[in-house]
Amino acid sequence: MAPNVVDLELLKRYPRAIYHLRTQLQRHRLMPMFGAGLSRPLDLPDWTSLIDRISAHDDVKGDVLDAQKISQASRTQMLYQHFRRNYLQKYFSLGAFQDVEAAQDRIVQARWIELVHECLYQSAKDPSTHPYLKTFLPLISGAPLTVNYNFDDSIQELMDAQGKTEGSSTYETVWDPTVQFRALSAAIYHPNGFLPRRLQRGPSDRIVFAEDSFADQLIDVQRGHYATLLSHLHRFTALLVGLSLEDPTLKNLLRQCLHANPGHVHYYIAYIGDEGKGHDDKTSATRDSNFEAFNLVTLHLRQAEIESLARLLTLPADEFTRLVHDAKTPTNFVFYLTGAVGTGKTAVLSKFKSLTTYAEWLDPKPAELHKAATALSKEERSAVDDWIDRQFGHKNALMHRDAGHIILVDRTPLDPLAFAFENEEGRLKSIRAMFWSSERKAYDLVGGQIILMTGTPQVLEMRVRQRHKDGSVDYVNALQQRFLALWGKTHTRIVSTVDLPLFSVVRRIARIVHFEDYVRADLSDYLASDLQAQLRDAK
């Protein structure tokens, strides 16, 4: 069967994003977040259109206010107060109730909710006609939480229909972020409130729609009311669909998440329309701006491509593997962090926990590794080398199984050569024996992008001592020169840590991992080259 053309082209354009999103979905760590753009194909109004409808309603008649030039939140506030005054006057003239403020507020609020509901669904189409929402249902069912900034219940309607057909659609709808969710059902959270098509289904007790409610929402953020949502953003990878990034509460939460987790990205779908261009200067500026401000990886997609993305994320593994082969994209994206001791590789790796990561060692390291390589006895050196070779062999074998992943690895399998100040030939032989054996073809070295971290030798030596390791400025400097000689002639990204806080270093590496051209070093070919001659060039 020929591959879907849209799927194939989208995979070619955004392979890293699709690999990462698929991995997170499989781990139940992908969190969809929906905005007004999701509801547009159902003729549900956006914010401005909804306010226009409310203003024109016979119970409001807001045209007398001349409120077109103020913000939409302020305009809504004015419309509500205008409606409240007129509605109360009407009820007073009918003798409907006594002048009890609490009773007045309840009746006015109930009618206001009915009015907003009426305007919201005035021209709404059946959710089953949505061009791609059904494709997202598997993501919603497998998500730790689905966030829907819209009032409508289109997702719930489709989940109900799926449940009737398949008998396996369990979910709960919440609008209070502090509640505990049921472990065995999908949770759909409406932070701005919930207005179902059938009000008997139970709307939320408030909707975030006017200026006072938006202000209260921001206050709630400061009070920790949205701690649950922020916690989910810290722990899971969000996929933002149909959102405009105009919501100040959302921007506040994303910004907090960026500062706490600079290596943890989320994904934002920017709709470009069927006639729009996906790679012009504007889209590049949008991509860079969203990344710098909110740690968002922006995907510029047309409507058919939004559906395609959801389909690609839920394709069975064998079908996806065939598509990867047809697209000629890498089996995985591997990034090796390398460099002298003390450059901060371990600290950087800890900030990318949503990726597939491999630490320097899989097992607790022997005490001899706390010594400088030049301070080991011959017997200690031999034992350490054997242990190190096994570690890199096991790690390389594990990486072969990680098809369709973005992988960040502490040290390359060739790094031990840089530490072999006096026995380069012997270390080279042992590494070649580990990976060149004809019986071990499945264990060929996994290639990847080399990221060489460098620093000031004096600073690196201080960090080494803080980690209770032996070393000196001269040793660290010599080691750094050997790493530059080993990797400096490849297509290596060199990241200097001089005078930079960890936050800035992580951001630099995150940009390499998610945006910059991927140049995969063939480590097997590199191992076959004259590496001893390269190391002799180290000054």
Coordinates of C-alpha atoms in Angstrom, one line a residue:
M1 CA 0.0 0.0 0.0
A2 CA 1.3 3.4 -1.0
P3 CA 2.0 5.8 2.0
N4 CA -0.3 8.7 2.6
V5 CA 1.3 11.6 0.8
V6 CA 0.4 14.2 3.5
D7 CA 1.7 11.9 6.3
L8 CA 4.9 11.3 4.4
E9 CA 5.7 14.9 3.7
L10 CA 4.8 15.9 7.3
L11 CA 7.2 13.3 8.7
K12 CA 9.9 14.6 6.4
R13 CA 9.4 18.1 7.7
Y14 CA 9.1 17.5 11.4
P15 CA 10.6 14.1 12.2
R16 CA 12.1 15.0 15.5
A17 CA 8.8 16.5 16.8
I18 CA 6.8 13.5 15.7
Y19 CA 9.3 11.0 17.2
H20 CA 9.2 12.8 20.5
L21 CA 5.5 13.2 20.6
R22 CA 5.0 9.5 19.7
T23 CA 7.4 8.5 22.5
Q24 CA 5.6 10.6 25.0
L25 CA 2.2 9.3 24.0
Q26 CA 3.5 5.7 24.3
R27 CA 4.7 6.6 27.8
H28 CA 1.3 8.2 28.7
R29 CA 3.1 11.5 29.1
L30 CA 1.5 13.5 26.2
M31 CA -1.0 16.2 27.3
P32 CA -3.3 17.7 24.6
M33 CA -4.3 21.3 25.1
F34 CA -7.1 22.7 22.9
G35 CA -8.2 26.3 22.1
A36 CA -10.8 28.2 20.1
G37 CA -9.2 27.1 16.8
L38 CA -10.3 23.5 17.4
S39 CA -14.0 24.6 17.5
R40 CA -13.9 26.8 14.4
P41 CA -14.7 24.0 11.9
L42 CA -18.0 23.4 13.8
D43 CA -19.0 27.0 13.4
L44 CA -18.6 27.7 17.1
P45 CA -17.7 31.3 17.5
D46 CA -14.4 32.6 18.6
W47 CA -14.3 35.1 21.5
T48 CA -14.9 38.2 19.5
S49 CA -17.8 36.6 17.5
L50 CA -19.4 35.3 20.7
I51 CA -19.3 38.7 22.3
D52 CA -20.8 40.2 19.1
R53 CA -23.7 37.7 19.3
I54 CA -24.2 38.5 23.0
S55 CA -24.2 42.2 22.3
A56 CA -26.9 41.7 19.6
H57 CA -29.1 39.5 21.8
D58 CA -32.6 40.9 22.6
D59 CA -31.9 40.5 26.3
V60 CA -28.7 42.6 26.1
K61 CA -29.0 45.2 23.3
G62 CA -25.4 46.2 23.8
D63 CA -25.2 48.5 20.7
V64 CA -26.1 51.5 22.9
L65 CA -22.8 51.1 24.8
D66 CA -20.4 52.1 22.0
A67 CA -17.8 49.7 23.5
Q68 CA -16.1 48.5 20.3
K69 CA -12.8 50.3 21.0
I70 CA -12.0 48.7 24.3
S71 CA -10.6 45.2 25.1
Q72 CA -12.9 42.2 24.6
A73 CA -12.7 41.4 28.3
S74 CA -13.7 44.9 29.2
R75 CA -16.4 44.9 26.6
T76 CA -17.8 41.7 28.0
Q77 CA -17.8 43.1 31.5
M78 CA -19.7 46.2 30.3
L79 CA -22.2 44.0 28.5
Y80 CA -22.8 41.9 31.6
Q81 CA -23.4 44.9 33.8
H82 CA -25.7 46.4 31.2
F83 CA -27.6 43.1 31.0
R84 CA -27.7 42.7 34.8
R85 CA -29.2 46.2 35.3
N86 CA -31.9 45.7 32.6
Y87 CA -32.7 42.2 33.7
L88 CA -33.2 43.2 37.4
Q89 CA -35.4 46.1 36.4
K90 CA -37.5 43.8 34.3
Y91 CA -37.9 41.3 37.2
F92 CA -38.6 44.1 39.7
S93 CA -41.4 45.4 37.5
L94 CA -42.9 41.9 37.4
G95 CA -42.6 41.5 41.2
A96 CA -40.6 38.4 40.6
F97 CA -38.6 38.4 43.8
Q98 CA -37.7 40.6 46.8
D99 CA -34.6 42.7 46.9
V100 CA -32.3 40.1 48.2
E101 CA -28.8 40.5 46.7
A102 CA -27.8 36.8 46.8
A103 CA -31.1 35.8 45.1
Q104 CA -30.6 38.5 42.5
D105 CA -27.1 37.3 41.7
R106 CA -28.2 33.7 41.4
I107 CA -31.0 34.5 39.0
V108 CA -28.9 36.9 36.9
Q109 CA -26.1 34.4 36.7
A110 CA -28.4 31.6 35.6
R111 CA -29.9 33.7 32.9
W112 CA -26.5 35.0 31.8
I113 CA -25.2 31.4 31.5
E114 CA -28.3 30.5 29.4
L115 CA -27.8 33.5 27.2
V116 CA -24.1 32.7 26.6
H117 CA -25.0 29.1 25.9
E118 CA -27.6 30.2 23.4
C119 CA -25.2 32.4 21.6
L120 CA -22.4 29.8 21.7
Y121 CA -24.4 27.0 20.0
Q122 CA -26.5 29.3 17.8
S123 CA -25.1 27.9 14.6
A124 CA -23.0 24.9 15.9
K125 CA -22.6 21.8 13.7
D126 CA -22.7 18.3 15.0
P127 CA -19.3 17.3 16.4
S128 CA -19.2 14.3 14.1
T129 CA -18.7 16.7 11.2
H130 CA -15.4 17.9 12.5
P131 CA -12.6 17.3 10.0
Y132 CA -10.0 16.0 12.4
L133 CA -11.1 16.0 16.0
K134 CA -12.0 12.3 16.0
T135 CA -8.4 11.5 15.0
F136 CA -7.3 13.0 18.4
L137 CA -9.5 10.8 20.5
P138 CA -6.8 8.1 21.0
L139 CA -4.5 10.9 22.3
I140 CA -7.2 12.1 24.7
S141 CA -7.9 8.6 25.9
G142 CA -4.3 7.9 26.6
A143 CA -3.4 11.3 28.1
P144 CA -2.8 12.0 31.8
L145 CA -5.0 15.1 31.3
T146 CA -6.6 16.9 28.4
V147 CA -6.9 20.7 28.8
N148 CA -9.7 22.4 26.8
Y149 CA -9.9 26.2 27.0
N150 CA -13.2 26.1 25.1
F151 CA -16.6 26.1 26.8
D152 CA -18.2 23.5 24.5
D153 CA -18.5 19.8 24.9
S154 CA -17.6 18.6 21.4
I155 CA -14.9 16.3 22.7
Q156 CA -17.3 14.8 25.2
E157 CA -19.9 14.2 22.5
L158 CA -17.4 12.4 20.3
M159 CA -16.2 10.4 23.3
D160 CA -19.8 9.4 24.0
A161 CA -20.3 8.3 20.4
Q162 CA -17.1 6.3 20.5
G163 CA -18.2 4.6 23.7
K164 CA -21.4 3.5 22.1
T165 CA -19.6 2.1 19.2
E166 CA -16.6 0.5 20.9
G167 CA -17.9 0.2 24.5
S168 CA -14.6 1.6 25.9
S169 CA -14.7 5.3 26.3
T170 CA -14.5 6.4 29.9
Y171 CA -13.8 10.0 30.9
E172 CA -14.6 12.7 33.4
T173 CA -15.1 16.4 32.9
V174 CA -13.7 18.8 35.5
W175 CA -13.2 22.6 35.7
D176 CA -11.7 22.8 39.2
P177 CA -7.9 22.2 38.8
T178 CA -7.5 21.2 42.5
V179 CA -9.6 18.1 42.3
Q180 CA -8.2 14.6 42.1
F181 CA -8.8 12.8 38.9
R182 CA -9.9 9.2 38.5
A183 CA -7.0 7.0 37.7
L184 CA -8.8 4.8 35.2
S185 CA -10.6 7.4 33.0
A186 CA -9.6 10.2 30.7
A187 CA -9.8 13.6 32.5
I188 CA -10.9 16.6 30.4
Y189 CA -10.2 19.9 32.2
H190 CA -11.9 23.1 31.2
P191 CA -10.0 25.9 33.0
N192 CA -12.3 28.7 31.5
G193 CA -15.5 26.8 32.4
F194 CA -17.9 24.3 30.8
L195 CA -21.1 24.8 28.9
P196 CA -22.4 21.6 27.4
R197 CA -24.9 21.4 24.6
R198 CA -27.5 20.0 27.1
L199 CA -27.4 22.1 30.2
Q200 CA -28.8 19.2 32.1
R201 CA -25.4 17.6 31.7
G202 CA -24.2 20.2 34.3
P203 CA -22.3 23.4 33.4
S204 CA -19.6 24.8 35.6
D205 CA -20.6 27.2 38.3
R206 CA -18.6 30.0 36.6
I207 CA -17.1 30.8 33.2
V208 CA -13.9 32.9 32.7
F209 CA -15.2 35.3 30.1
A210 CA -15.3 38.9 31.4
E211 CA -12.6 41.2 32.8
D212 CA -13.2 40.4 36.5
S213 CA -13.0 36.7 35.9
F214 CA -9.8 37.0 33.9
A215 CA -8.3 39.1 36.7
D216 CA -9.4 36.6 39.3
Q217 CA -7.8 33.8 37.2
L218 CA -4.4 35.6 37.3
I219 CA -4.8 36.1 41.1
D220 CA -5.6 32.3 41.3
V221 CA -2.3 31.6 39.6
Q222 CA -0.4 33.6 42.2
R223 CA -2.3 31.8 45.0
G224 CA -1.4 28.4 43.6
H225 CA -4.9 27.6 42.4
Y226 CA -3.4 26.2 39.2
A227 CA -0.7 24.2 40.8
T228 CA -2.1 21.0 39.4
L229 CA -2.0 22.3 35.8
L230 CA 1.5 23.7 36.4
S231 CA 2.6 20.3 37.8
H232 CA 1.3 18.6 34.7
L233 CA 3.2 21.0 32.5
H234 CA 6.4 20.3 34.5
R235 CA 6.0 16.5 34.2
F236 CA 4.3 16.0 30.8
T237 CA 4.8 17.2 27.2
A238 CA 1.9 19.4 26.1
L239 CA 0.6 19.6 22.5
L240 CA -1.2 22.9 22.0
V241 CA -3.9 22.8 19.3
G242 CA -6.0 25.8 18.2
L243 CA -4.5 28.1 20.8
S244 CA -3.5 31.7 20.1
L245 CA -1.2 32.2 23.1
E246 CA -3.2 35.3 24.0
D247 CA -4.4 33.8 27.3
P248 CA -2.3 35.5 30.1
T249 CA -2.8 32.6 32.5
L250 CA -1.5 30.1 30.0
K251 CA 1.5 32.3 29.1
N252 CA 2.3 32.7 32.8
L253 CA 2.2 28.9 33.4
L254 CA 4.4 28.2 30.3
R255 CA 6.9 30.9 31.4
Q256 CA 7.1 29.4 34.9
C257 CA 7.7 26.0 33.4
L258 CA 10.5 27.3 31.2
H259 CA 12.4 28.8 34.1
A260 CA 12.0 25.6 36.2
N261 CA 12.7 23.1 33.3
P262 CA 14.7 24.9 30.5
G263 CA 15.2 21.6 28.6
H264 CA 11.6 20.5 28.7
V265 CA 9.8 21.7 25.5
H266 CA 6.1 21.7 24.6
Y267 CA 4.7 21.7 21.1
Y268 CA 2.5 24.4 19.6
I269 CA 0.5 24.0 16.3
A270 CA 0.3 27.3 14.4
Y271 CA -2.4 27.1 11.8
I272 CA -1.3 28.6 8.5
G273 CA -4.4 28.0 6.4
D274 CA -4.5 25.8 3.3
E275 CA -3.0 28.5 1.1
G276 CA -0.4 29.6 3.6
K277 CA 3.4 29.1 3.4
G278 CA 5.1 27.0 6.0
H279 CA 8.7 28.2 5.8
D280 CA 8.9 31.9 5.2
D281 CA 10.5 34.6 7.4
K282 CA 7.4 35.1 9.5
T283 CA 7.1 31.5 10.5
S284 CA 10.8 31.4 11.4
A285 CA 10.4 34.4 13.6
T286 CA 7.3 32.9 15.2
R287 CA 9.2 29.7 15.8
D288 CA 12.2 31.5 17.4
S289 CA 9.9 33.8 19.5
N290 CA 7.8 31.0 20.9
F291 CA 10.8 29.0 21.8
E292 CA 12.6 31.8 23.6
A293 CA 9.5 33.1 25.4
F294 CA 7.7 29.8 26.3
N295 CA 10.0 26.9 25.3
L296 CA 7.5 25.9 22.6
V297 CA 8.5 24.0 19.4
T298 CA 6.2 25.5 16.8
L299 CA 4.7 23.3 14.0
H300 CA 3.2 25.3 11.2
L301 CA 0.4 23.1 9.8
R302 CA -2.5 23.3 7.4
Q303 CA -5.8 21.7 8.4
A304 CA -5.1 18.4 6.6
E305 CA -1.7 18.3 8.3
I306 CA -3.2 18.7 11.8
E307 CA -5.2 15.5 11.1
S308 CA -2.1 13.9 9.7
L309 CA -0.2 14.7 12.8
A310 CA -2.7 13.0 15.1
R311 CA -2.7 10.0 12.7
L312 CA 1.1 9.8 12.7
L313 CA 1.2 9.8 16.5
T314 CA -1.2 6.9 16.8
L315 CA 0.0 4.7 13.9
P316 CA 0.9 1.1 14.9
A317 CA 4.7 0.6 15.3
D318 CA 5.1 -1.5 12.2
E319 CA 3.2 0.9 9.9
F320 CA 5.2 3.8 11.3
T321 CA 8.5 2.0 10.7
R322 CA 7.5 1.5 7.1
L323 CA 6.7 5.2 6.8
V324 CA 10.0 6.2 8.3
H325 CA 11.7 3.9 5.7
D326 CA 9.7 5.6 2.9
A327 CA 10.5 9.1 4.2
K328 CA 14.2 8.2 4.5
T329 CA 14.4 9.9 7.9
P330 CA 16.9 8.7 10.5
T331 CA 15.9 5.7 12.6
N332 CA 16.4 7.9 15.6
F333 CA 18.0 11.2 16.5
V334 CA 21.0 10.6 18.8
F335 CA 23.0 13.5 20.5
Y336 CA 26.2 12.7 22.2
L337 CA 27.4 15.1 25.0
T338 CA 31.2 14.9 25.2
G339 CA 34.0 16.9 26.8
A340 CA 36.5 16.9 29.6
V341 CA 35.4 16.2 33.2
G342 CA 33.6 19.1 34.9
T343 CA 32.0 20.6 31.8
G344 CA 28.5 19.9 33.1
K345 CA 27.3 17.0 31.0
T346 CA 25.6 15.3 33.9
A347 CA 23.8 18.5 35.0
V348 CA 22.7 19.2 31.4
L349 CA 21.4 15.7 30.9
S350 CA 19.2 16.0 34.1
K351 CA 17.3 18.8 32.4
F352 CA 16.1 16.7 29.5
K353 CA 14.1 14.0 31.2
S354 CA 11.3 14.0 28.7
L355 CA 13.7 12.7 26.1
T356 CA 15.3 9.2 26.1
T357 CA 18.5 9.8 28.0
Y358 CA 21.5 7.6 28.9
A359 CA 23.8 8.6 31.8
E360 CA 27.5 8.1 31.6
W361 CA 27.3 4.8 33.5
L362 CA 24.5 2.3 33.7
D363 CA 25.8 0.8 36.9
P364 CA 27.4 2.2 40.1
K365 CA 31.0 3.2 39.2
P366 CA 34.0 1.7 40.9
A367 CA 36.0 3.9 43.3
E368 CA 39.0 4.0 40.9
L369 CA 37.0 6.3 38.6
H370 CA 37.3 9.1 41.2
K371 CA 41.0 9.2 40.5
A372 CA 42.6 11.1 37.6
A373 CA 43.3 8.8 34.7
T374 CA 47.0 9.5 34.9
A375 CA 47.1 8.5 38.6
L376 CA 45.9 4.9 38.2
S377 CA 48.2 1.9 38.5
K378 CA 48.6 -0.5 35.6
E379 CA 46.3 -3.1 37.4
E380 CA 43.7 -0.4 38.3
R381 CA 43.8 0.9 34.7
S382 CA 43.2 -2.5 33.3
A383 CA 40.2 -3.3 35.6
V384 CA 38.7 0.2 35.0
D385 CA 39.1 -0.2 31.2
D386 CA 37.4 -3.5 31.2
W387 CA 34.5 -2.1 33.2
I388 CA 34.2 1.0 31.0
D389 CA 34.1 -1.1 27.8
R390 CA 31.3 -3.3 29.1
Q391 CA 29.3 -0.2 30.1
F392 CA 29.6 1.4 26.6
G393 CA 28.9 -2.0 25.0
H394 CA 25.7 -2.4 27.0
K395 CA 24.6 1.2 26.4
N396 CA 25.2 0.9 22.7
A397 CA 23.1 -2.3 22.6
L398 CA 20.2 -0.6 24.4
M399 CA 20.3 2.3 22.0
H400 CA 19.7 0.0 19.0
R401 CA 16.2 -0.7 20.3
D402 CA 15.2 2.9 20.6
A403 CA 13.9 3.4 17.1
G404 CA 11.8 6.6 16.7
H405 CA 13.3 8.3 19.8
I406 CA 15.3 11.5 20.4
I407 CA 18.2 10.3 22.5
L408 CA 20.6 12.3 24.6
V409 CA 23.7 10.4 25.7
D410 CA 26.4 11.3 28.2
R411 CA 29.7 10.4 26.4
T412 CA 30.4 8.6 23.2
P413 CA 31.9 5.1 23.1
L414 CA 35.1 6.6 21.8
D415 CA 35.6 9.0 24.7
P416 CA 37.8 6.5 26.6
L417 CA 40.5 7.2 24.0
A418 CA 40.8 10.8 25.3
F419 CA 41.6 9.5 28.8
A420 CA 44.3 7.0 27.5
F421 CA 47.3 9.3 27.9
E422 CA 49.8 6.5 27.9
N423 CA 48.0 3.5 26.3
E424 CA 46.2 4.9 23.2
E425 CA 47.0 1.9 21.1
G426 CA 45.8 -0.6 23.6
R427 CA 42.6 1.3 24.3
L428 CA 41.9 1.6 20.5
K429 CA 42.4 -2.1 20.1
S430 CA 40.0 -3.0 22.9
I431 CA 37.3 -0.6 21.6
R432 CA 37.6 -1.9 18.1
A433 CA 37.3 -5.5 19.4
M434 CA 34.2 -4.5 21.3
F435 CA 32.4 -3.1 18.2
W436 CA 34.0 -4.7 15.2
S437 CA 33.5 -8.4 15.9
S438 CA 31.8 -10.0 12.9
E439 CA 29.6 -12.0 15.3
R440 CA 28.3 -8.7 16.8
K441 CA 26.9 -6.9 13.7
A442 CA 23.8 -5.9 15.7
Y443 CA 26.1 -4.0 18.0
D444 CA 27.6 -1.6 15.4
L445 CA 28.2 1.8 16.9
V446 CA 25.1 4.0 17.0
G447 CA 26.0 7.2 15.2
G448 CA 24.8 10.6 16.3
Q449 CA 25.4 14.4 16.5
I450 CA 28.4 15.2 18.6
I451 CA 28.0 18.1 21.1
L452 CA 31.4 19.0 22.6
M453 CA 31.2 21.0 25.8
T454 CA 34.2 23.1 26.7
G455 CA 35.1 25.4 29.6
T456 CA 37.9 27.2 31.4
P457 CA 40.3 24.7 32.9
Q458 CA 40.4 26.5 36.2
V459 CA 36.7 26.3 36.5
L460 CA 36.5 22.7 35.4
E461 CA 39.1 21.7 37.9
M462 CA 37.1 23.4 40.7
R463 CA 34.0 21.5 39.6
V464 CA 35.9 18.2 39.5
R465 CA 37.0 18.7 43.1
Q466 CA 33.5 19.6 44.2
R467 CA 32.5 16.1 42.9
H468 CA 35.2 14.5 45.1
K469 CA 37.4 13.6 42.1
D470 CA 41.1 14.0 41.8
G471 CA 42.6 16.3 39.1
S472 CA 44.6 19.4 38.5
V473 CA 44.3 22.4 36.2
D474 CA 47.1 21.0 34.0
Y475 CA 45.4 17.6 33.8
V476 CA 42.0 19.0 33.0
N477 CA 43.5 21.4 30.4
A478 CA 45.4 18.5 28.7
L479 CA 42.2 16.4 28.7
Q480 CA 40.2 19.2 27.1
Q481 CA 42.8 19.5 24.4
R482 CA 42.6 15.8 23.7
F483 CA 38.8 16.0 23.3
L484 CA 39.2 18.9 20.9
A485 CA 41.7 16.9 18.9
L486 CA 39.4 13.8 19.0
W487 CA 36.2 15.6 17.9
G488 CA 37.3 19.0 16.5
K489 CA 37.6 17.7 12.9
T490 CA 34.1 16.3 12.7
H491 CA 30.8 18.1 12.2
T492 CA 30.7 18.9 15.9
R493 CA 28.7 21.5 17.8
I494 CA 31.0 23.1 20.3
V495 CA 29.2 24.6 23.3
S496 CA 31.3 26.8 25.5
T497 CA 30.2 27.0 29.1
V498 CA 32.5 29.9 29.9
D499 CA 30.7 32.5 32.1
L500 CA 27.3 30.8 31.4
P501 CA 24.8 29.6 34.0
L502 CA 23.4 26.1 33.6
F503 CA 20.1 27.6 32.3
S504 CA 21.8 29.2 29.3
V505 CA 23.8 26.1 28.5
V506 CA 20.7 23.9 28.6
R507 CA 18.9 26.4 26.3
R508 CA 21.7 26.3 23.8
I509 CA 21.7 22.5 23.7
A510 CA 17.9 22.4 23.5
R511 CA 18.0 24.5 20.4
I512 CA 20.6 22.1 18.9
V513 CA 18.4 19.1 19.7
H514 CA 15.1 20.4 18.4
F515 CA 15.9 22.9 15.7
E516 CA 19.4 22.9 14.2
D517 CA 20.5 20.7 11.3
Y518 CA 21.2 17.2 12.4
V519 CA 24.7 16.0 11.3
R520 CA 25.1 12.3 12.3
A521 CA 28.7 11.3 12.8
D522 CA 29.3 7.7 11.7
L523 CA 31.2 6.4 14.7
S524 CA 32.0 3.1 13.1
D525 CA 33.8 4.9 10.2
Y526 CA 35.4 7.2 12.7
L527 CA 36.7 4.3 14.7
A528 CA 38.4 2.9 11.6
S529 CA 40.3 6.2 11.0
D530 CA 43.8 7.0 12.4
L531 CA 42.6 8.4 15.8
Q532 CA 46.0 8.1 17.3
A533 CA 47.3 10.6 14.8
Q534 CA 44.5 13.0 15.7
L535 CA 45.2 12.7 19.4
R536 CA 48.9 13.4 18.8
D537 CA 47.8 16.8 17.5
A538 CA 46.6 17.7 21.0
K539 CA 48.7 20.5 22.4

